[in-house]
Protein backbone atom coordinates (compact mmCIF):
# COMPACT_ATOMS: atom_id res chain seq x y z
CA UNK A 1 0.00 0.00 0.00
CA UNK A 2 1.35 3.36 -0.97
CA UNK A 3 1.87 6.08 1.60
CA UNK A 4 -0.42 8.30 -0.46
CA UNK A 5 -3.33 5.91 -0.08
CA UNK A 6 -5.71 7.26 2.58
CA UNK A 7 -6.21 5.05 5.62
CA UNK A 8 -9.22 2.78 5.48
CA UNK A 9 -9.26 2.51 1.72
CA UNK A 10 -8.07 -1.06 2.02
CA UNK A 11 -6.14 -0.69 -1.12
CA UNK A 12 -9.24 -0.21 -3.23
CA UNK A 13 -8.07 3.14 -4.52
CA UNK A 14 -4.55 3.83 -5.49
CA UNK A 15 -3.38 7.35 -5.82
CA UNK A 16 -1.02 7.93 -8.62
CA UNK A 17 0.22 11.12 -10.13
CA UNK A 18 -0.88 14.50 -8.81
CA UNK A 19 -4.66 13.99 -8.65
CA UNK A 20 -6.54 12.96 -5.53
CA UNK A 21 -10.06 11.58 -5.25
CA UNK A 22 -12.71 14.15 -4.11
CA UNK A 23 -14.68 12.91 -1.19
CA UNK A 24 -17.93 14.78 -0.37
CA UNK A 25 -21.15 14.02 1.36
CA UNK A 26 -24.19 13.09 -0.71
CA UNK A 27 -26.66 15.96 -1.27
CA UNK A 28 -29.75 16.13 0.95
CA UNK A 29 -32.84 17.18 -1.12
CA UNK A 30 -34.61 18.49 1.99
CA UNK A 31 -31.86 20.96 2.75
CA UNK A 32 -31.89 22.20 -0.83
CA UNK A 33 -35.64 22.90 -0.66
CA UNK A 34 -35.35 24.74 2.67
CA UNK A 35 -32.54 26.90 1.36
CA UNK A 36 -34.56 27.84 -1.73
CA UNK A 37 -37.61 28.77 0.38
CA UNK A 38 -35.50 30.92 2.69
CA UNK A 39 -33.96 32.74 -0.27
CA UNK A 40 -37.38 33.51 -1.77
CA UNK A 41 -38.65 34.82 1.60
CA UNK A 42 -35.65 37.11 2.00
CA UNK A 43 -36.08 38.52 -1.49
CA UNK A 44 -39.82 39.06 -0.92
CA UNK A 45 -39.30 40.95 2.34
CA UNK A 46 -36.64 43.09 0.76
CA UNK A 47 -38.88 44.02 -2.16
CA UNK A 48 -41.83 44.86 0.12
CA UNK A 49 -39.65 47.11 2.29
CA UNK A 50 -38.36 48.93 -0.80
CA UNK A 51 -41.92 49.61 -2.00
CA UNK A 52 -42.90 51.01 1.42
CA UNK A 53 -39.92 53.34 1.50
CA UNK A 54 -40.67 54.64 -2.00
CA UNK A 55 -44.33 55.16 -1.07
CA UNK A 56 -43.48 57.14 2.09
CA UNK A 57 -40.93 59.43 0.46
CA UNK A 58 -43.07 60.04 -2.64
CA UNK A 59 -46.13 61.03 -0.54
CA UNK A 60 -48.49 58.51 -2.11
CA UNK A 61 -51.00 56.17 -0.60
CA UNK A 62 -54.05 56.89 1.50
CA UNK A 63 -52.38 55.73 4.70
CA UNK A 64 -49.21 57.80 4.43
CA UNK A 65 -48.60 60.86 6.65
CA UNK A 66 -48.59 63.07 3.55
CA UNK A 67 -52.04 61.85 2.55
CA UNK A 68 -53.36 62.43 6.07
CA UNK A 69 -52.06 66.01 6.12
CA UNK A 70 -53.50 66.63 2.65
CA UNK A 71 -56.93 65.43 3.76
CA UNK A 72 -56.81 67.63 6.87
CA UNK A 73 -55.75 70.67 4.82
CA UNK A 74 -58.60 70.13 2.38
CA UNK A 75 -61.11 70.10 5.22
CA UNK A 76 -59.57 73.17 6.87
CA UNK A 77 -59.34 75.24 3.65
CA UNK A 78 -62.92 74.52 2.70
CA UNK A 79 -62.15 72.55 -0.50
CA UNK A 80 -63.61 69.31 0.82
CA UNK A 81 -67.00 68.23 2.05
CA UNK A 82 -66.92 70.74 4.92
CA UNK A 83 -67.78 73.50 2.43
CA UNK A 84 -71.17 71.92 1.77
CA UNK A 85 -71.74 71.47 5.52
CA UNK A 86 -71.08 75.14 6.21
CA UNK A 87 -73.30 76.20 3.30
CA UNK A 88 -76.13 73.97 4.56
CA UNK A 89 -75.84 75.33 8.12
CA UNK A 90 -75.82 78.97 7.03
CA UNK A 91 -79.18 80.63 7.65
CA UNK A 92 -80.87 82.63 4.90
CA UNK A 93 -81.48 86.38 5.36
CA UNK A 94 -84.72 87.22 7.12
CA UNK A 95 -87.53 88.23 4.76
CA UNK A 96 -88.86 91.72 5.51
CA UNK A 97 -92.61 92.21 5.92
CA UNK A 98 -94.74 94.18 3.47
CA UNK A 99 -96.26 97.57 4.45
CA UNK A 100 -99.74 96.01 4.41
CA UNK A 101 -98.68 93.67 7.23
CA UNK A 102 -97.50 96.52 9.50
CA UNK A 103 -99.83 98.49 11.81
CA UNK A 104 -98.54 101.94 12.77
CA UNK A 105 -99.75 104.18 15.62
CA UNK A 106 -98.88 107.79 14.80
CA UNK A 107 -98.32 110.23 17.69
CA UNK A 108 -97.36 113.92 17.57
CA UNK A 109 -94.81 115.04 20.17
CA UNK A 110 -94.40 118.56 18.70
CA UNK A 111 -96.40 121.80 19.21
CA UNK A 112 -97.49 121.72 15.55
CA UNK A 113 -101.10 120.68 15.27
CA UNK A 114 -102.39 118.21 12.70
CA UNK A 115 -98.97 116.66 12.08
CA UNK A 116 -99.98 113.19 13.23
CA UNK A 117 -103.07 113.16 10.99
CA UNK A 118 -101.26 114.22 7.79
CA UNK A 119 -98.43 111.76 8.44
CA UNK A 120 -100.86 108.90 9.07
CA UNK A 121 -102.72 109.66 5.84
CA UNK A 122 -99.47 109.58 3.89
CA UNK A 123 -98.44 106.25 5.39
CA UNK A 124 -101.86 104.82 4.62
CA UNK A 125 -101.49 105.91 0.99
CA UNK A 126 -98.22 103.98 0.88
CA UNK A 127 -99.88 100.76 1.99
CA UNK A 128 -99.40 100.77 5.78
CA UNK A 129 -102.19 99.93 8.19
CA UNK A 130 -102.97 102.80 10.57
CA UNK A 131 -103.92 102.25 14.21
CA UNK A 132 -104.19 105.08 16.73
CA UNK A 133 -103.58 108.71 15.76
CA UNK A 134 -103.18 111.56 18.27
CA UNK A 135 -100.86 113.38 20.66
CA UNK A 136 -97.83 111.61 22.12
CA UNK A 137 -98.09 110.09 25.63
CA UNK A 138 -96.92 112.31 28.48
CA UNK A 139 -93.42 110.75 28.83
CA UNK A 140 -92.69 111.64 25.17
CA UNK A 141 -94.72 114.83 24.62
CA UNK A 142 -92.27 117.55 23.53
CA UNK A 143 -89.38 115.33 24.64
CA UNK A 144 -88.37 113.86 21.26
CA UNK A 145 -85.60 116.06 19.86
CA UNK A 146 -84.79 114.08 16.74
CA UNK A 147 -86.82 113.37 13.64
CA UNK A 148 -88.89 110.56 15.13
CA UNK A 149 -88.91 107.72 17.62
CA UNK A 150 -90.01 104.19 16.72
CA UNK A 151 -91.21 101.92 19.51
CA UNK A 152 -92.03 98.25 19.04
CA UNK A 153 -91.43 94.70 20.08
CA UNK A 154 -87.82 93.43 20.08
CA UNK A 155 -88.88 90.84 17.51
CA UNK A 156 -89.73 93.65 15.06
CA UNK A 157 -86.41 95.52 15.37
CA UNK A 158 -84.96 93.95 12.20
CA UNK A 159 -88.30 93.60 10.43
CA UNK A 160 -91.32 95.92 10.62
CA UNK A 161 -89.47 98.79 12.31
CA UNK A 162 -86.75 98.62 9.68
CA UNK A 163 -89.35 98.95 6.92
CA UNK A 164 -90.99 101.92 8.66
CA UNK A 165 -87.63 103.56 9.25
CA UNK A 166 -87.10 103.66 5.49
CA UNK A 167 -90.21 105.85 5.24
CA UNK A 168 -89.29 108.25 8.05
CA UNK A 169 -85.56 108.55 7.49
CA UNK A 170 -83.37 109.44 10.49
CA UNK A 171 -85.45 107.85 13.26
CA UNK A 172 -84.38 106.40 16.59
CA UNK A 173 -85.43 102.78 17.08
CA UNK A 174 -86.20 101.45 20.57
CA UNK A 175 -87.84 98.27 21.85
CA UNK A 176 -90.32 97.98 24.71
CA UNK A 177 -92.47 95.28 26.25
CA UNK A 178 -95.77 94.93 24.41
CA UNK A 179 -98.10 92.11 23.48
CA UNK A 180 -99.11 93.35 20.03
CA UNK A 181 -97.09 93.69 16.85
CA UNK A 182 -98.06 97.30 16.13
CA UNK A 183 -95.40 100.03 16.01
CA UNK A 184 -95.55 103.51 17.55
CA UNK A 185 -94.29 106.34 15.38
CA UNK A 186 -93.70 109.35 17.64
CA UNK A 187 -92.98 112.45 15.57
CA UNK A 188 -90.16 114.57 17.03
CA UNK A 189 -89.12 118.22 16.83
CA UNK A 190 -86.78 117.60 13.88
CA UNK A 191 -89.47 116.03 11.68
CA UNK A 192 -90.42 117.83 8.46
CA UNK A 193 -92.00 115.19 6.26
CA UNK A 194 -91.72 111.61 5.19
CA UNK A 195 -89.09 110.61 2.73
CA UNK A 196 -90.16 110.92 -0.92
CA UNK A 197 -92.21 107.97 -2.06
CA UNK A 198 -89.72 106.68 -4.70
CA UNK A 199 -86.94 106.52 -2.07
CA UNK A 200 -89.21 105.15 0.63
CA UNK A 201 -90.57 102.39 -1.60
CA UNK A 202 -87.07 101.18 -2.29
CA UNK A 203 -86.58 97.72 -0.80
CA UNK A 204 -84.38 98.02 2.31
CA UNK A 205 -81.30 95.90 2.46
CA UNK A 206 -81.71 92.66 4.36
CA UNK A 207 -79.89 92.75 7.72
CA UNK A 208 -76.80 90.70 8.37
CA UNK A 209 -76.17 89.23 4.90
CA UNK A 210 -74.39 85.90 4.92
CA UNK A 211 -70.77 86.20 3.71
CA UNK A 212 -69.97 84.38 0.50
CA UNK A 213 -67.31 81.71 0.47
CA UNK A 214 -64.10 82.67 -1.36
CA UNK A 215 -63.40 80.81 -4.58
CA UNK A 216 -60.60 78.24 -4.27
CA UNK A 217 -57.32 79.24 -5.89
CA UNK A 218 -56.01 77.37 -8.90
CA UNK A 219 -52.95 76.25 -6.96
CA UNK A 220 -55.03 74.64 -4.21
CA UNK A 221 -54.75 70.90 -3.90
CA UNK A 222 -57.64 68.89 -5.27
CA UNK A 223 -59.43 66.69 -2.77
Short mmCIF file of N, CA and C in Angstrom, two decimals, residues 72-161:
data_model
loop_
_atom_site.label_atom_id
_atom_site.label_comp_id
_atom_site.label_asym_id
_atom_site.label_seq_id
_atom_site.Cartn_x
_atom_site.Cartn_y
_atom_site.Cartn_z
N UNK A 72 -56.49 66.64 5.84
CA UNK A 72 -56.81 67.63 6.87
C UNK A 72 -56.79 69.03 6.31
N UNK A 73 -55.81 69.34 5.41
CA UNK A 73 -55.75 70.67 4.82
C UNK A 73 -56.95 70.95 3.95
N UNK A 74 -57.43 69.94 3.23
CA UNK A 74 -58.60 70.13 2.38
C UNK A 74 -59.81 70.49 3.21
N UNK A 75 -59.97 69.79 4.36
CA UNK A 75 -61.11 70.10 5.22
C UNK A 75 -61.00 71.47 5.85
N UNK A 76 -59.75 71.89 6.22
CA UNK A 76 -59.57 73.17 6.87
C UNK A 76 -59.73 74.33 5.89
N UNK A 77 -59.26 74.17 4.64
CA UNK A 77 -59.34 75.24 3.65
C UNK A 77 -60.70 75.36 3.01
N UNK A 78 -61.59 74.41 3.26
CA UNK A 78 -62.92 74.52 2.70
C UNK A 78 -63.05 73.95 1.31
N UNK A 79 -62.05 73.13 0.83
CA UNK A 79 -62.15 72.55 -0.50
C UNK A 79 -62.75 71.17 -0.47
N UNK A 80 -63.05 70.65 0.73
CA UNK A 80 -63.61 69.31 0.82
C UNK A 80 -65.09 69.36 1.10
N UNK A 81 -65.58 68.32 1.77
CA UNK A 81 -67.00 68.23 2.05
C UNK A 81 -67.46 69.21 3.10
N UNK A 82 -66.52 69.80 3.88
CA UNK A 82 -66.92 70.74 4.92
C UNK A 82 -67.52 72.00 4.33
N UNK A 83 -67.19 72.33 3.07
CA UNK A 83 -67.78 73.50 2.43
C UNK A 83 -69.28 73.34 2.31
N UNK A 84 -69.73 72.15 1.88
CA UNK A 84 -71.17 71.92 1.77
C UNK A 84 -71.83 71.96 3.13
N UNK A 85 -71.15 71.46 4.18
CA UNK A 85 -71.74 71.47 5.52
C UNK A 85 -71.93 72.89 6.01
N UNK A 86 -70.92 73.76 5.77
CA UNK A 86 -71.08 75.14 6.21
C UNK A 86 -72.17 75.83 5.43
N UNK A 87 -72.26 75.56 4.10
CA UNK A 87 -73.30 76.20 3.30
C UNK A 87 -74.69 75.76 3.74
N UNK A 88 -74.83 74.45 4.12
CA UNK A 88 -76.13 73.97 4.56
C UNK A 88 -76.53 74.57 5.90
N UNK A 89 -75.52 74.80 6.80
CA UNK A 89 -75.84 75.33 8.12
C UNK A 89 -76.04 76.83 8.15
N UNK A 90 -75.70 77.53 7.06
CA UNK A 90 -75.82 78.97 7.03
C UNK A 90 -77.28 79.37 6.85
N UNK A 91 -77.77 80.23 7.71
CA UNK A 91 -79.18 80.63 7.65
C UNK A 91 -79.38 81.71 6.59
N UNK A 92 -80.54 81.67 5.93
CA UNK A 92 -80.87 82.63 4.90
C UNK A 92 -81.27 83.96 5.53
N UNK A 93 -81.09 85.08 4.81
CA UNK A 93 -81.48 86.38 5.36
C UNK A 93 -82.98 86.42 5.65
N UNK A 94 -83.33 87.14 6.72
CA UNK A 94 -84.72 87.22 7.12
C UNK A 94 -85.52 88.04 6.12
N UNK A 95 -86.69 87.54 5.73
CA UNK A 95 -87.53 88.23 4.76
C UNK A 95 -88.28 89.36 5.47
N UNK A 96 -88.22 90.56 4.91
CA UNK A 96 -88.86 91.72 5.51
C UNK A 96 -90.36 91.72 5.21
N UNK A 97 -91.16 92.18 6.15
CA UNK A 97 -92.61 92.21 5.92
C UNK A 97 -93.01 93.30 4.94
N UNK A 98 -94.19 93.17 4.37
CA UNK A 98 -94.74 94.18 3.47
C UNK A 98 -95.43 95.27 4.27
N UNK A 99 -95.58 96.49 3.72
CA UNK A 99 -96.26 97.57 4.45
C UNK A 99 -97.67 97.19 4.88
N UNK A 100 -98.38 96.39 4.07
CA UNK A 100 -99.74 96.01 4.41
C UNK A 100 -99.83 95.10 5.63
N UNK A 101 -98.71 94.53 6.04
CA UNK A 101 -98.68 93.67 7.23
C UNK A 101 -98.24 94.42 8.48
N UNK A 102 -98.02 95.72 8.39
CA UNK A 102 -97.50 96.52 9.50
C UNK A 102 -98.56 97.52 9.95
N UNK A 103 -98.89 97.52 11.23
CA UNK A 103 -99.83 98.49 11.81
C UNK A 103 -99.04 99.55 12.55
N UNK A 104 -99.30 100.82 12.22
CA UNK A 104 -98.54 101.94 12.77
C UNK A 104 -99.47 102.85 13.57
N UNK A 105 -99.08 103.15 14.80
CA UNK A 105 -99.75 104.18 15.62
C UNK A 105 -98.94 105.47 15.50
N UNK A 106 -99.58 106.54 15.06
CA UNK A 106 -98.88 107.79 14.80
C UNK A 106 -99.21 108.78 15.92
N UNK A 107 -98.15 109.27 16.59
CA UNK A 107 -98.32 110.23 17.69
C UNK A 107 -97.48 111.48 17.41
N UNK A 108 -98.03 112.63 17.78
CA UNK A 108 -97.36 113.92 17.57
C UNK A 108 -96.80 114.42 18.90
N UNK A 109 -95.46 114.54 18.96
CA UNK A 109 -94.81 115.04 20.17
C UNK A 109 -94.34 116.48 19.99
N UNK A 110 -94.81 117.18 18.96
CA UNK A 110 -94.40 118.56 18.70
C UNK A 110 -95.58 119.51 18.95
N UNK A 111 -95.30 120.83 19.04
CA UNK A 111 -96.40 121.80 19.21
C UNK A 111 -97.22 122.01 17.94
N UNK A 112 -96.76 121.52 16.82
CA UNK A 112 -97.49 121.72 15.55
C UNK A 112 -98.73 120.83 15.52
N UNK A 113 -99.83 121.42 15.28
CA UNK A 113 -101.10 120.68 15.27
C UNK A 113 -101.33 120.02 13.91
N UNK A 114 -102.02 118.91 13.93
CA UNK A 114 -102.39 118.21 12.70
C UNK A 114 -101.28 117.40 12.07
N UNK A 115 -100.10 117.36 12.69
CA UNK A 115 -98.97 116.66 12.08
C UNK A 115 -99.17 115.15 12.11
N UNK A 116 -99.75 114.64 13.15
CA UNK A 116 -99.98 113.19 13.23
C UNK A 116 -100.97 112.74 12.18
N UNK A 117 -102.02 113.54 11.96
CA UNK A 117 -103.07 113.16 10.99
C UNK A 117 -102.52 113.14 9.56
N UNK A 118 -101.79 114.19 9.15
CA UNK A 118 -101.26 114.22 7.79
C UNK A 118 -100.23 113.10 7.56
N UNK A 119 -99.42 112.82 8.58
CA UNK A 119 -98.43 111.76 8.44
C UNK A 119 -99.10 110.39 8.35
N UNK A 120 -100.14 110.18 9.13
CA UNK A 120 -100.86 108.90 9.07
C UNK A 120 -101.52 108.71 7.72
N UNK A 121 -102.10 109.78 7.17
CA UNK A 121 -102.72 109.66 5.84
C UNK A 121 -101.70 109.31 4.77
N UNK A 122 -100.51 109.87 4.88
CA UNK A 122 -99.47 109.58 3.89
C UNK A 122 -98.99 108.13 4.00
N UNK A 123 -98.85 107.65 5.22
CA UNK A 123 -98.44 106.25 5.39
C UNK A 123 -99.52 105.30 4.90
N UNK A 124 -100.76 105.65 5.10
CA UNK A 124 -101.86 104.82 4.62
C UNK A 124 -101.86 104.76 3.09
N UNK A 125 -101.56 105.89 2.46
CA UNK A 125 -101.49 105.91 0.99
C UNK A 125 -100.35 105.05 0.47
N UNK A 126 -99.36 104.81 1.29
CA UNK A 126 -98.22 103.98 0.88
C UNK A 126 -98.40 102.51 1.24
N UNK A 127 -99.58 102.17 1.76
CA UNK A 127 -99.88 100.76 1.99
C UNK A 127 -99.83 100.31 3.43
N UNK A 128 -99.47 101.17 4.37
CA UNK A 128 -99.40 100.77 5.78
C UNK A 128 -100.79 100.78 6.40
N UNK A 129 -100.95 99.95 7.40
CA UNK A 129 -102.19 99.93 8.19
C UNK A 129 -102.03 100.91 9.35
N UNK A 130 -103.04 101.76 9.55
CA UNK A 130 -102.97 102.80 10.57
C UNK A 130 -103.82 102.40 11.77
N UNK A 131 -103.22 102.54 12.97
CA UNK A 131 -103.92 102.25 14.21
C UNK A 131 -104.40 103.53 14.88
N UNK A 132 -103.81 103.88 15.99
CA UNK A 132 -104.19 105.08 16.73
C UNK A 132 -103.47 106.31 16.18
N UNK A 133 -104.14 107.44 16.21
CA UNK A 133 -103.58 108.71 15.76
C UNK A 133 -103.91 109.77 16.81
N UNK A 134 -102.91 110.53 17.27
CA UNK A 134 -103.18 111.56 18.27
C UNK A 134 -101.89 112.14 18.83
N UNK A 135 -102.02 112.80 19.99
CA UNK A 135 -100.86 113.38 20.66
C UNK A 135 -100.03 112.29 21.34
N UNK A 136 -98.74 112.58 21.51
CA UNK A 136 -97.83 111.61 22.12
C UNK A 136 -98.14 111.46 23.60
N UNK A 137 -97.91 110.28 24.18
CA UNK A 137 -98.09 110.09 25.63
C UNK A 137 -97.21 111.06 26.42
N UNK A 138 -97.60 111.30 27.66
CA UNK A 138 -96.92 112.31 28.48
C UNK A 138 -95.41 112.12 28.57
N UNK A 139 -94.88 110.89 28.73
CA UNK A 139 -93.42 110.75 28.83
C UNK A 139 -92.68 111.23 27.58
N UNK A 140 -93.35 111.27 26.42
CA UNK A 140 -92.69 111.64 25.17
C UNK A 140 -93.14 112.99 24.63
N UNK A 141 -94.20 113.56 25.15
CA UNK A 141 -94.72 114.83 24.62
C UNK A 141 -93.68 115.93 24.77
N UNK A 142 -93.27 116.48 23.61
CA UNK A 142 -92.27 117.55 23.53
C UNK A 142 -90.92 117.13 24.10
N UNK A 143 -90.66 115.84 24.14
CA UNK A 143 -89.38 115.33 24.64
C UNK A 143 -88.61 114.54 23.59
N UNK A 144 -89.06 114.56 22.35
CA UNK A 144 -88.37 113.86 21.26
C UNK A 144 -87.66 114.92 20.42
N UNK A 145 -86.36 115.01 20.55
CA UNK A 145 -85.60 116.06 19.86
C UNK A 145 -85.30 115.71 18.41
N UNK A 146 -85.15 114.46 18.09
CA UNK A 146 -84.79 114.08 16.74
C UNK A 146 -85.96 114.10 15.78
N UNK A 147 -85.77 113.42 14.66
CA UNK A 147 -86.82 113.37 13.64
C UNK A 147 -88.02 112.59 14.13
N UNK A 148 -87.78 111.40 14.66
CA UNK A 148 -88.89 110.56 15.13
C UNK A 148 -88.33 109.47 16.02
N UNK A 149 -89.24 108.84 16.75
CA UNK A 149 -88.91 107.72 17.62
C UNK A 149 -89.83 106.55 17.27
N UNK A 150 -89.25 105.39 17.03
CA UNK A 150 -90.01 104.19 16.72
C UNK A 150 -89.95 103.25 17.91
N UNK A 151 -91.11 102.84 18.39
CA UNK A 151 -91.21 101.92 19.51
C UNK A 151 -91.93 100.66 19.05
N UNK A 152 -91.40 99.51 19.41
CA UNK A 152 -92.03 98.25 19.04
C UNK A 152 -91.44 97.09 19.79
N UNK A 153 -91.91 95.91 19.45
CA UNK A 153 -91.43 94.70 20.08
C UNK A 153 -89.99 94.41 19.65
N UNK A 154 -89.19 93.79 20.50
CA UNK A 154 -87.82 93.43 20.08
C UNK A 154 -87.79 92.52 18.87
N UNK A 155 -88.84 91.73 18.66
CA UNK A 155 -88.88 90.84 17.51
C UNK A 155 -89.04 91.59 16.20
N UNK A 156 -89.50 92.86 16.27
CA UNK A 156 -89.73 93.65 15.06
C UNK A 156 -88.58 94.60 14.76
N UNK A 157 -87.50 94.56 15.55
CA UNK A 157 -86.41 95.52 15.37
C UNK A 157 -85.77 95.39 13.99
N UNK A 158 -85.58 94.17 13.52
CA UNK A 158 -84.96 93.95 12.20
C UNK A 158 -85.99 93.64 11.12
N UNK A 159 -87.25 93.89 11.41
CA UNK A 159 -88.30 93.60 10.43
C UNK A 159 -89.18 94.79 10.18
N UNK A 160 -90.33 94.86 10.87
CA UNK A 160 -91.32 95.92 10.62
C UNK A 160 -90.75 97.30 10.90
N UNK A 161 -90.02 97.46 12.00
CA UNK A 161 -89.47 98.79 12.31
C UNK A 161 -88.41 99.22 11.29
#
